[in-house]
Amino acid sequence: MRQEGNFTESIHNEDYMRPYDTRNLDNRGFVFTGGRKTESLNGEWHFVPDLYDVGFRDSWHRKRTLKDDGFPAEPWDYHPEEGRPVTVPGCWNVIDPVFFHFEGTGWYSRRFSCPKQSEGERIFLRIGAANYDTKVYLNGGFLGSHVGGSTPFFAELTGLRDEENELLIAVNNVRTGDRVPMRNTDWFNWGGLYRDVSILRVPAVFIRDFRLSLAPGGGYDALAVRCVLSEPVNGAAVLSIPDLDIKTEIPVKDGLGELIIPAQPTLWEPENPRLYEVSLTYGGDRVEDLVGFRDIRVEGRQILLNGREIFLRGISVHEDDARNGKMLTEEDLDRRFRHARELGVNFMRLAHYPHDERVARRADREGILLWEEIPVYWAIDFANPVTYSDAENQLTELILRDGNRASVIIWSVGNENQDTDERLSFMSRLADRARELDGTRLITAACLVNHEKNRIEDRLAACLDVIGLNEYVGWYVPDFAELEALVRNSNPDRPVIISEFGAGAEAGFHGEDNRMFTEEYQDLVYARQIETIARLEYIRGMTPWILYDFTCPRRQNRHQRGYNRKGLIAEDKETKKLAFKRLAEFYHTPAKNNLSRG
């Protein structure tokens, strides 16, 4: 540390973070990973919590000087291999009860070897997600930073040694007013490296992005392919889809290749989720994917899947587990889809942030449609350009990650925001960005009821294909008559998905159906809501709130005790409440739906 007189820079300097807030590890560094071999860095790492950001103030990433006898030349407060052993991926909140509410910086370190295998080979680090602000260091050098807690990012491992390398990753989950989401949310702020960490190898010129879908136009007789290379070169890529007898060249100019190809694929739909093995090669690079081809569009108040009307029988889901935090296990993934099938859903809303990419891949295979979302939640700092940049980057990284997933039919640009001029500008720009990146899906946001007029009314609706509506009649609005009035007062010109309704219930707490937090009252709310929703022509789907009870520190009454209890299943993810059966009966009985198909 530098000392001048009685000044110690690391103690008094409050601008210590500026050199590390580069935000250079963003969507521009995305690498398409489908079909690539990866080398996992999951497993044992060393972890140190850093409440005072000493690691940044004191430059923990720099090598410490050792004397000839191997002992330190000066005292130090940190050594990368003297932290607590932890397993990555994982959330630090579940390591030890003392860390449960920890918000701050956690330092992860490990050593690894990674010799180059071919001339010109480039090596990238991929972090599936880390919440929220991540700084990456390699062998004492700073590689860059990423913001956003739920999307993947990459760092090229320049300066990599053939033998032993030291990787140091600092993750900060402090809630701040300029982040996306902001300080005030309705779920738990898990922290850590909670998705896979891996290394991948690519040639000097590689495929950065690969997109394949039905060609626009509604004829279902052509495919649109797009590839983006890492360098502005000219040449040709080769697309192969063996089951469609397709092997064709894609002309590439200045690193971009686009082509429309005649084809007659079997269309992907919930009843028949047909997937095709596809590959794309350019030079010495090759990527692969499993892709389904489907068309989703809006006509008037209808949502059409492959040209036919569909009613979206859905449920909302959080990424939350009492044992594992935000880390998704295969057991939890299997359970989620099993319960979805028991409910009879064909649609899931993945709230309120991008979920693990394995969810969309499983949904592709099982024929479950998805709404995917970024956490533009509540009172985001809509006037702040830094906040907008963060949101747009998260949206872009999500679309780059899941652009080939047939199951994903909706991108949502936010949830429950007040209708202000700043918010309209912020979210309309996000909607435009989503359409610029992907014209094959619908755009929505979960809007609020205009309570002054008790009607569906939001200026943002003009920018959306589908209006998402969060209404809690029977819960936050206790009088059920308000729901009938809302229906009478509203006349939307496009389809509506009731993105949230529900009521809290403590599993096992029973009583009269007029007593809140009983299973009976929750069941009554579902009965009244279903009765109204089922007869409305402009409501084309619903995702009640929510499948499982989830961790939420803001909720502390005697029934909730740190959980949001609106789940149809308790936090143990096995104990079903009465309303689970109510919703399942509705979804499994086509005559009760306003459309029998879907």
XYZ file of C-alpha atoms in Angstrom:
598
model
C 0.000 0.000 0.000
C 1.247 3.505 -0.827
C 2.071 5.773 2.116
C 2.830 9.512 1.960
C 3.382 11.123 5.349
C 0.600 9.844 7.540
C -1.712 9.076 4.563
C -2.488 5.419 3.825
C -4.184 5.227 0.439
C -5.993 1.934 0.921
C -7.650 3.207 4.098
C -8.704 6.702 3.062
C -9.299 6.383 -0.680
C -13.063 6.116 -1.321
C -12.569 6.019 -5.083
C -11.003 2.568 -4.834
C -13.602 0.841 -7.044
C -13.287 3.094 -10.090
C -10.415 1.182 -11.784
C -12.392 -2.057 -11.547
C -15.835 -0.825 -12.663
C -15.102 -1.383 -16.350
C -18.234 -3.393 -17.275
C -16.352 -4.646 -20.326
C -17.460 -8.278 -19.897
C -20.810 -7.699 -21.573
C -22.868 -9.042 -24.483
C -20.208 -7.992 -27.002
C -18.030 -10.831 -25.729
C -20.735 -13.500 -26.063
C -19.599 -16.876 -27.429
C -22.110 -19.404 -28.763
C -21.492 -22.577 -26.746
C -23.842 -25.154 -28.289
C -21.998 -28.367 -29.082
C -18.653 -27.097 -27.860
C -16.526 -29.133 -25.499
C -15.999 -27.350 -22.225
C -13.634 -27.915 -19.323
C -15.477 -27.540 -16.053
C -14.118 -25.389 -13.262
C -16.926 -26.465 -10.960
C -15.937 -28.066 -7.694
C -13.858 -26.887 -4.768
C -12.895 -23.214 -4.601
C -11.731 -21.063 -1.695
C -14.060 -18.354 -0.399
C -13.473 -15.254 1.725
C -16.199 -12.727 2.646
C -15.063 -9.106 2.413
C -17.429 -6.766 4.272
C -15.253 -3.656 3.841
C -14.016 -4.189 0.264
C -10.490 -4.536 1.573
C -9.734 -6.745 -1.401
C -10.187 -3.824 -3.796
C -8.623 -1.240 -1.508
C -5.599 -3.440 -0.816
C -5.296 -5.119 -4.249
C -5.715 -8.710 -3.118
C -5.280 -9.877 -6.705
C -1.618 -8.860 -6.773
C 1.070 -11.384 -5.942
C 2.655 -11.049 -2.518
C 6.451 -10.917 -2.272
C 8.151 -13.892 -0.661
C 11.655 -13.944 0.787
C 14.229 -16.599 -0.107
C 13.101 -18.684 2.843
C 9.541 -18.773 1.494
C 8.091 -16.542 4.190
C 6.281 -13.291 3.346
C 8.317 -10.126 3.021
C 5.478 -8.124 4.590
C 2.307 -8.953 6.472
C -0.805 -9.630 4.438
C -4.464 -10.019 5.321
C -5.428 -12.387 2.523
C -4.121 -15.423 0.721
C -6.174 -17.030 -2.065
C -5.788 -20.539 -0.685
C -6.460 -19.747 2.947
C -10.175 -19.123 2.549
C -12.978 -21.496 3.418
C -13.366 -24.412 0.956
C -16.708 -24.103 -0.854
C -18.396 -25.793 -3.787
C -19.001 -23.879 -7.012
C -21.670 -23.471 -8.263
C -23.398 -22.434 -5.066
C -24.793 -19.542 -3.051
C -22.715 -18.373 -0.116
C -25.908 -17.845 1.939
C -26.253 -21.617 2.466
C -22.598 -22.328 3.317
C -23.084 -21.480 6.986
C -25.917 -19.769 8.921
C -23.549 -16.869 9.632
C -23.550 -16.002 5.909
C -27.309 -16.256 5.370
C -27.988 -12.504 5.271
C -24.506 -11.501 4.087
C -24.511 -8.774 1.446
C -21.132 -7.610 0.229
C -18.157 -8.921 -1.718
C -17.130 -12.551 -1.690
C -13.759 -13.581 -3.146
C -13.507 -16.969 -4.894
C -10.154 -18.436 -5.888
C -8.769 -21.615 -7.385
C -5.767 -22.872 -9.323
C -6.001 -24.718 -12.634
C -3.887 -25.766 -15.598
C -4.948 -25.215 -19.201
C -2.272 -25.829 -21.837
C -3.019 -24.646 -25.362
C -3.697 -27.466 -27.785
C -3.399 -25.847 -31.222
C -1.813 -22.893 -33.005
C -3.880 -19.718 -32.742
C -6.261 -21.230 -30.208
C -8.221 -18.799 -28.026
C -9.458 -19.731 -24.580
C -12.461 -18.215 -22.834
C -13.804 -18.369 -19.321
C -17.595 -18.703 -19.155
C -19.503 -17.837 -15.979
C -23.125 -18.999 -16.192
C -24.241 -16.356 -13.680
C -22.982 -14.628 -10.553
C -25.009 -12.270 -8.416
C -24.448 -9.387 -9.060
C -21.303 -7.357 -9.816
C -18.380 -9.595 -10.776
C -14.688 -8.788 -11.171
C -12.355 -11.354 -12.777
C -8.568 -11.607 -12.234
C -6.070 -14.039 -13.735
C -2.517 -14.531 -12.472
C -2.537 -11.152 -10.769
C -3.979 -9.238 -13.728
C -7.444 -7.685 -13.955
C -9.543 -8.988 -16.895
C -12.724 -6.996 -16.379
C -16.123 -6.764 -14.744
C -19.726 -7.735 -15.434
C -22.976 -6.496 -13.928
C -26.247 -8.394 -13.870
C -27.047 -11.334 -11.650
C -28.637 -13.925 -13.940
C -27.051 -13.988 -17.394
C -23.840 -15.620 -18.690
C -20.681 -13.731 -19.559
C -17.237 -14.461 -20.926
C -13.660 -13.357 -20.361
C -10.844 -14.182 -22.752
C -8.005 -15.621 -20.698
C -5.178 -13.524 -22.017
C -1.922 -14.172 -20.195
C -2.881 -17.790 -19.537
C 0.036 -20.061 -18.612
C 0.309 -23.643 -19.766
C 0.836 -24.946 -16.282
C -0.642 -23.536 -13.095
C -2.920 -20.486 -13.221
C -4.599 -18.590 -10.419
C -8.175 -17.446 -11.039
C -9.688 -14.920 -8.646
C -13.336 -13.840 -8.902
C -14.904 -11.171 -6.707
C -18.720 -11.234 -6.564
C -20.727 -8.441 -4.945
C -24.470 -8.747 -4.226
C -25.110 -5.454 -2.422
C -28.512 -4.003 -3.318
C -28.241 -0.484 -4.744
C -30.691 1.979 -6.241
C -29.136 1.974 -9.710
C -29.081 -1.787 -10.222
C -31.537 -4.028 -12.082
C -33.318 -5.012 -9.869
C -33.112 -2.128 -7.410
C -32.720 -2.291 -3.610
C -36.375 -3.056 -2.883
C -37.552 -6.411 -4.227
C -39.923 -9.153 -3.140
C -37.488 -12.070 -3.213
C -34.257 -13.056 -1.476
C -30.930 -11.576 -2.517
C -28.866 -14.723 -2.948
C -25.146 -14.155 -3.567
C -22.277 -16.000 -5.166
C -21.064 -17.972 -8.169
C -24.254 -19.990 -8.446
C -24.133 -21.337 -12.011
C -21.502 -23.344 -13.892
C -17.995 -22.004 -14.419
C -16.105 -23.469 -17.353
C -13.422 -22.976 -19.992
C -13.924 -23.358 -23.735
C -11.489 -23.354 -26.621
C -12.098 -21.812 -30.030
C -9.992 -21.098 -33.132
C -8.696 -17.639 -33.987
C -11.890 -16.927 -35.962
C -14.942 -18.512 -34.353
C -18.740 -18.485 -34.430
C -19.895 -15.900 -31.919
C -23.657 -16.261 -32.509
C -25.870 -18.705 -34.412
C -29.611 -18.286 -34.842
C -32.037 -20.575 -36.651
C -35.835 -20.271 -36.928
C -38.781 -20.425 -39.261
C -38.518 -17.644 -41.824
C -40.998 -14.808 -41.251
C -44.109 -14.732 -43.388
C -46.228 -17.534 -41.975
C -45.719 -20.011 -44.804
C -43.858 -22.540 -42.609
C -41.877 -23.578 -45.692
C -38.541 -21.867 -45.143
C -35.906 -21.369 -42.470
C -33.938 -18.257 -41.591
C -30.316 -18.744 -40.521
C -28.011 -16.078 -39.121
C -24.415 -16.411 -38.009
C -22.044 -13.848 -36.555
C -18.307 -14.480 -36.546
C -15.750 -13.119 -34.138
C -13.905 -11.192 -36.870
C -15.089 -9.157 -39.909
C -13.962 -11.796 -42.429
C -15.450 -13.016 -45.709
C -16.130 -16.619 -46.635
C -18.843 -19.220 -46.201
C -20.317 -21.148 -43.295
C -22.011 -24.508 -43.772
C -25.380 -25.336 -42.217
C -26.361 -28.990 -41.807
C -29.770 -30.388 -40.758
C -29.620 -34.110 -41.615
C -33.292 -34.908 -40.895
C -34.354 -32.239 -43.406
C -31.706 -33.224 -45.982
C -30.167 -29.778 -45.699
C -26.492 -29.061 -46.187
C -25.933 -25.617 -47.601
C -23.415 -22.799 -47.629
C -24.150 -19.487 -45.921
C -22.268 -16.609 -47.576
C -20.413 -14.531 -44.969
C -19.441 -10.917 -45.546
C -17.647 -8.844 -42.922
C -18.330 -11.530 -40.340
C -22.108 -11.762 -40.893
C -23.994 -14.485 -42.742
C -27.762 -14.604 -43.357
C -29.848 -16.822 -45.634
C -33.422 -18.032 -46.210
C -33.540 -21.777 -46.975
C -36.573 -23.716 -48.348
C -37.610 -26.458 -45.908
C -40.651 -28.370 -44.666
C -40.003 -29.054 -40.981
C -42.474 -30.685 -38.644
C -43.590 -27.805 -36.479
C -42.757 -27.764 -32.774
C -45.779 -27.530 -30.460
C -46.676 -28.730 -26.949
C -48.349 -31.892 -28.248
C -45.359 -32.747 -30.444
C -42.143 -30.936 -29.402
C -40.121 -31.969 -32.462
C -36.443 -30.980 -32.298
C -33.836 -31.196 -35.066
C -30.090 -31.746 -34.728
C -28.353 -28.885 -36.495
C -24.732 -27.856 -36.950
C -22.901 -24.862 -38.333
C -19.238 -24.828 -39.344
C -16.891 -22.063 -40.380
C -13.256 -22.833 -41.055
C -12.024 -24.851 -38.104
C -14.984 -23.999 -35.870
C -18.162 -26.046 -35.414
C -21.211 -25.551 -33.215
C -24.312 -27.684 -32.734
C -27.799 -27.317 -31.324
C -31.217 -28.971 -30.979
C -33.732 -26.619 -32.542
C -37.507 -26.689 -32.900
C -39.344 -24.648 -35.502
C -42.569 -22.879 -34.552
C -44.419 -19.659 -35.239
C -45.930 -17.440 -32.546
C -47.906 -14.328 -33.378
C -50.818 -12.123 -32.365
C -53.905 -11.402 -34.444
C -56.317 -9.025 -32.790
C -56.937 -10.408 -29.308
C -55.754 -13.908 -30.143
C -52.392 -15.597 -29.656
C -51.646 -18.018 -32.489
C -49.182 -20.885 -32.254
C -48.454 -22.264 -35.726
C -51.559 -20.491 -36.984
C -53.960 -21.886 -34.381
C -55.428 -20.162 -31.339
C -53.977 -21.183 -28.030
C -54.889 -20.516 -24.407
C -51.771 -20.380 -22.226
C -52.428 -22.493 -19.132
C -49.571 -21.288 -17.016
C -47.913 -20.914 -13.640
C -45.250 -18.512 -12.360
C -42.003 -19.893 -10.920
C -39.142 -18.421 -8.896
C -35.608 -19.814 -8.743
C -35.408 -20.409 -4.995
C -34.653 -23.359 -2.758
C -34.311 -23.581 1.027
C -31.249 -25.842 0.748
C -29.519 -24.537 -2.367
C -30.610 -20.922 -2.700
C -30.687 -19.771 -6.326
C -28.609 -22.694 -7.588
C -30.707 -25.093 -9.664
C -30.111 -28.818 -9.148
C -31.249 -31.593 -11.470
C -33.544 -32.812 -8.692
C -35.218 -29.415 -8.475
C -35.508 -29.189 -12.260
C -37.142 -32.626 -12.460
C -39.544 -31.738 -9.662
C -40.561 -28.446 -11.244
C -41.548 -30.093 -14.514
C -43.280 -32.965 -12.721
C -45.461 -30.531 -10.797
C -46.097 -28.519 -13.957
C -47.386 -31.661 -15.649
C -49.553 -32.505 -12.635
C -51.090 -29.048 -12.870
C -51.742 -29.491 -16.577
C -49.805 -26.413 -17.676
C -48.532 -25.760 -21.169
C -46.821 -22.493 -20.147
C -44.505 -21.203 -17.402
C -43.534 -17.675 -16.491
C -39.919 -17.632 -15.315
C -40.001 -14.702 -12.899
C -38.461 -12.178 -12.324
C -35.031 -12.679 -13.935
C -33.413 -15.116 -16.377
C -33.531 -18.623 -14.923
C -30.937 -21.337 -15.461
C -30.581 -22.147 -19.181
C -31.371 -25.802 -18.471
C -35.005 -24.821 -17.883
C -35.522 -23.704 -21.482
C -33.710 -26.751 -22.836
C -35.939 -29.039 -20.765
C -39.016 -27.076 -21.856
C -37.957 -27.592 -25.484
C -37.970 -31.344 -24.937
C -41.180 -31.493 -22.902
C -43.299 -29.070 -24.906
C -43.769 -26.375 -22.253
C -43.985 -22.792 -23.530
C -42.042 -20.107 -21.643
C -42.195 -16.433 -20.703
C -38.649 -15.206 -19.930
C -38.006 -11.948 -18.125
C -35.383 -9.449 -17.010
C -35.597 -7.875 -13.514
C -36.822 -4.387 -14.425
C -38.806 -4.648 -11.228
C -40.800 -2.016 -9.335
C -39.153 1.430 -9.074
C -36.020 1.001 -11.177
C -33.995 4.201 -11.616
C -35.621 4.848 -14.992
C -33.931 8.225 -15.505
C -30.411 6.833 -15.051
C -28.590 5.939 -18.311
C -26.291 3.565 -16.404
C -29.331 1.642 -15.165
C -30.740 1.454 -18.680
C -27.429 0.155 -20.030
C -27.469 -2.558 -17.380
C -31.031 -3.600 -18.270
C -30.383 -3.621 -22.001
C -27.260 -5.728 -21.534
C -29.159 -8.283 -19.441
C -31.888 -8.457 -22.088
C -29.323 -8.877 -24.862
C -27.417 -11.604 -23.025
C -30.679 -13.474 -22.358
C -31.714 -13.347 -26.013
C -28.248 -14.410 -27.178
C -28.352 -17.329 -24.731
C -31.870 -18.626 -25.488
C -32.437 -17.396 -29.040
C -32.738 -20.939 -30.418
C -35.145 -22.249 -27.799
C -38.508 -23.020 -29.426
C -40.172 -23.115 -26.012
C -39.472 -19.434 -25.371
C -42.339 -17.518 -26.967
C -42.297 -14.301 -24.906
C -39.630 -11.828 -23.803
C -40.774 -9.665 -20.884
C -39.108 -6.299 -20.344
C -40.310 -5.756 -16.786
C -42.756 -6.165 -13.924
C -45.074 -3.889 -11.917
C -43.775 -0.420 -12.720
C -45.603 2.870 -12.245
C -46.680 4.462 -15.535
C -44.351 7.487 -15.696
C -42.704 9.263 -18.633
C -39.255 7.986 -17.604
C -40.506 4.423 -17.294
C -42.278 4.614 -20.673
C -39.095 5.758 -22.381
C -36.945 3.151 -20.586
C -39.171 0.154 -21.267
C -40.221 1.104 -24.789
C -36.524 1.237 -25.709
C -36.111 -2.246 -24.214
C -39.064 -3.484 -26.287
C -37.470 -2.011 -29.416
C -34.167 -3.661 -28.539
C -35.835 -7.055 -28.100
C -37.478 -6.769 -31.535
C -34.204 -5.661 -33.097
C -32.481 -8.770 -31.743
C -35.326 -11.225 -32.315
C -38.402 -10.885 -34.506
C -39.675 -14.412 -33.829
C -41.196 -13.870 -30.375
C -43.782 -11.741 -28.612
C -42.924 -8.836 -26.320
C -44.712 -8.191 -23.031
C -44.386 -6.657 -19.581
C -46.328 -7.430 -16.416
C -48.328 -4.226 -15.979
C -50.437 -2.945 -13.102
C -54.147 -2.205 -13.019
C -54.991 1.492 -13.284
C -56.595 1.583 -9.851
C -57.986 5.104 -10.244
C -60.147 3.903 -13.125
C -60.068 0.184 -12.203
C -59.254 -0.812 -15.763
C -56.516 -2.306 -17.902
C -54.717 0.835 -18.976
C -51.003 1.470 -19.367
C -49.269 3.632 -21.963
C -46.624 0.938 -22.381
C -49.279 -1.400 -23.833
C -48.901 0.277 -27.239
C -45.308 -1.032 -27.320
C -46.262 -4.610 -26.396
C -47.649 -7.538 -28.376
C -49.348 -8.979 -25.302
C -50.406 -7.143 -22.142
C -49.325 -8.858 -18.958
C -51.552 -7.910 -16.035
C -50.848 -8.377 -12.333
C -54.089 -8.104 -10.344
C -54.597 -9.346 -6.807
C -58.351 -9.062 -6.429
C -59.274 -11.147 -3.402
C -55.961 -10.411 -1.701
C -54.504 -6.880 -1.823
C -57.860 -5.764 -3.249
C -60.173 -7.745 -0.943
C -63.533 -7.068 -2.638
C -64.204 -9.620 -5.393
C -66.688 -7.183 -6.939
C -63.652 -5.179 -8.082
C -62.724 -7.970 -10.482
C -66.110 -7.823 -12.203
C -65.799 -4.044 -12.403
C -62.291 -4.359 -13.857
C -63.692 -6.630 -16.554
C -66.533 -4.226 -17.387
C -64.246 -1.210 -17.514
C -61.611 -2.760 -19.797
C -61.582 -3.197 -23.538
C -57.992 -3.947 -24.606
C -57.162 -4.097 -28.310
C -54.665 -6.948 -27.891
C -54.479 -10.187 -25.905
C -54.027 -10.147 -22.132
C -52.224 -12.684 -19.963
C -53.105 -12.482 -16.267
C -49.481 -12.683 -15.227
C -50.239 -12.665 -11.486
C -53.126 -13.313 -9.165
C -53.206 -15.308 -5.965
C -53.369 -15.324 -2.192
C -51.094 -16.362 0.645
C -51.752 -19.589 2.544
C -49.720 -21.361 5.191
C -49.632 -25.051 4.335
C -51.629 -27.000 6.898
C -53.411 -23.929 8.282
C -57.144 -24.497 7.882
C -60.265 -22.580 8.795
C -63.205 -20.689 7.327
C -62.798 -19.546 3.743
C -63.070 -15.918 4.820
C -59.924 -16.085 6.968
C -56.730 -14.984 5.284
C -53.718 -17.335 5.162
C -55.904 -20.436 5.399
C -55.722 -22.910 2.556
C -59.486 -22.488 2.233
C -59.216 -18.753 1.570
C -56.528 -19.244 -1.067
C -58.722 -21.875 -2.706
C -61.676 -19.457 -2.700
C -59.584 -16.774 -4.424
C -58.598 -19.248 -7.138
C -62.208 -20.336 -7.603
C -63.439 -16.743 -8.017
C -60.564 -15.784 -10.299
C -60.962 -18.830 -12.554
C -64.708 -18.268 -12.813
C -64.133 -14.765 -14.182
C -61.044 -15.360 -16.296
C -62.456 -18.385 -18.100
C -65.262 -16.422 -19.742
C -63.249 -13.434 -21.010
C -62.459 -13.530 -24.709
C -59.470 -11.167 -24.523
C -57.665 -13.088 -21.772
C -55.516 -15.626 -23.612
C -53.577 -17.069 -20.717
C -52.680 -16.841 -17.063
C -49.706 -17.536 -14.814
C -51.001 -17.445 -11.210
C -48.567 -16.494 -8.479
C -46.841 -18.949 -7.749
C -45.822 -22.638 -7.876
C -43.753 -22.798 -4.653
C -43.497 -20.706 -1.498
C -40.187 -18.839 -1.683
C -37.768 -17.012 0.588
C -38.647 -13.346 1.151
C -37.228 -11.345 4.107
C -39.801 -8.542 3.794
C -42.627 -10.884 4.833
C -42.487 -11.483 8.573
C -45.970 -12.080 9.990
C -46.708 -15.233 11.996
C -47.850 -17.161 8.921
C -45.045 -16.115 6.576
C -41.897 -15.987 8.763
C -39.599 -14.912 5.922
C -41.475 -16.630 3.085
C -43.932 -15.491 0.449
C -46.750 -17.988 1.056
C -48.626 -17.568 -2.226
C -47.264 -20.874 -3.499
C -49.577 -23.683 -4.490
C -46.939 -25.902 -2.863
C -45.093 -25.199 0.395
C -41.379 -24.381 0.563
C -40.593 -28.096 0.979
C -41.731 -28.377 -2.660
C -43.881 -31.403 -1.895
C -46.796 -30.324 0.323
C -49.630 -29.271 -1.982
C -52.290 -26.803 -0.837
C -55.982 -26.993 -1.700
C -55.689 -24.472 -4.535
C -53.264 -26.771 -6.387
C -56.130 -29.187 -7.004
C -58.455 -26.327 -7.974
C -56.112 -25.054 -10.682
C -55.293 -28.571 -11.906
C -58.983 -29.365 -12.355
C -59.440 -26.227 -14.435
C -56.398 -26.895 -16.622
C -57.177 -30.578 -17.108
C -60.828 -29.963 -18.063
C -60.953 -28.417 -21.537
C -64.645 -27.594 -21.253
C -63.810 -25.163 -18.442
C -61.325 -23.280 -20.611
C -62.444 -20.682 -23.109
C -60.481 -22.694 -25.675
C -60.282 -26.456 -25.677
C -56.993 -26.559 -27.609
C -53.607 -25.944 -26.033
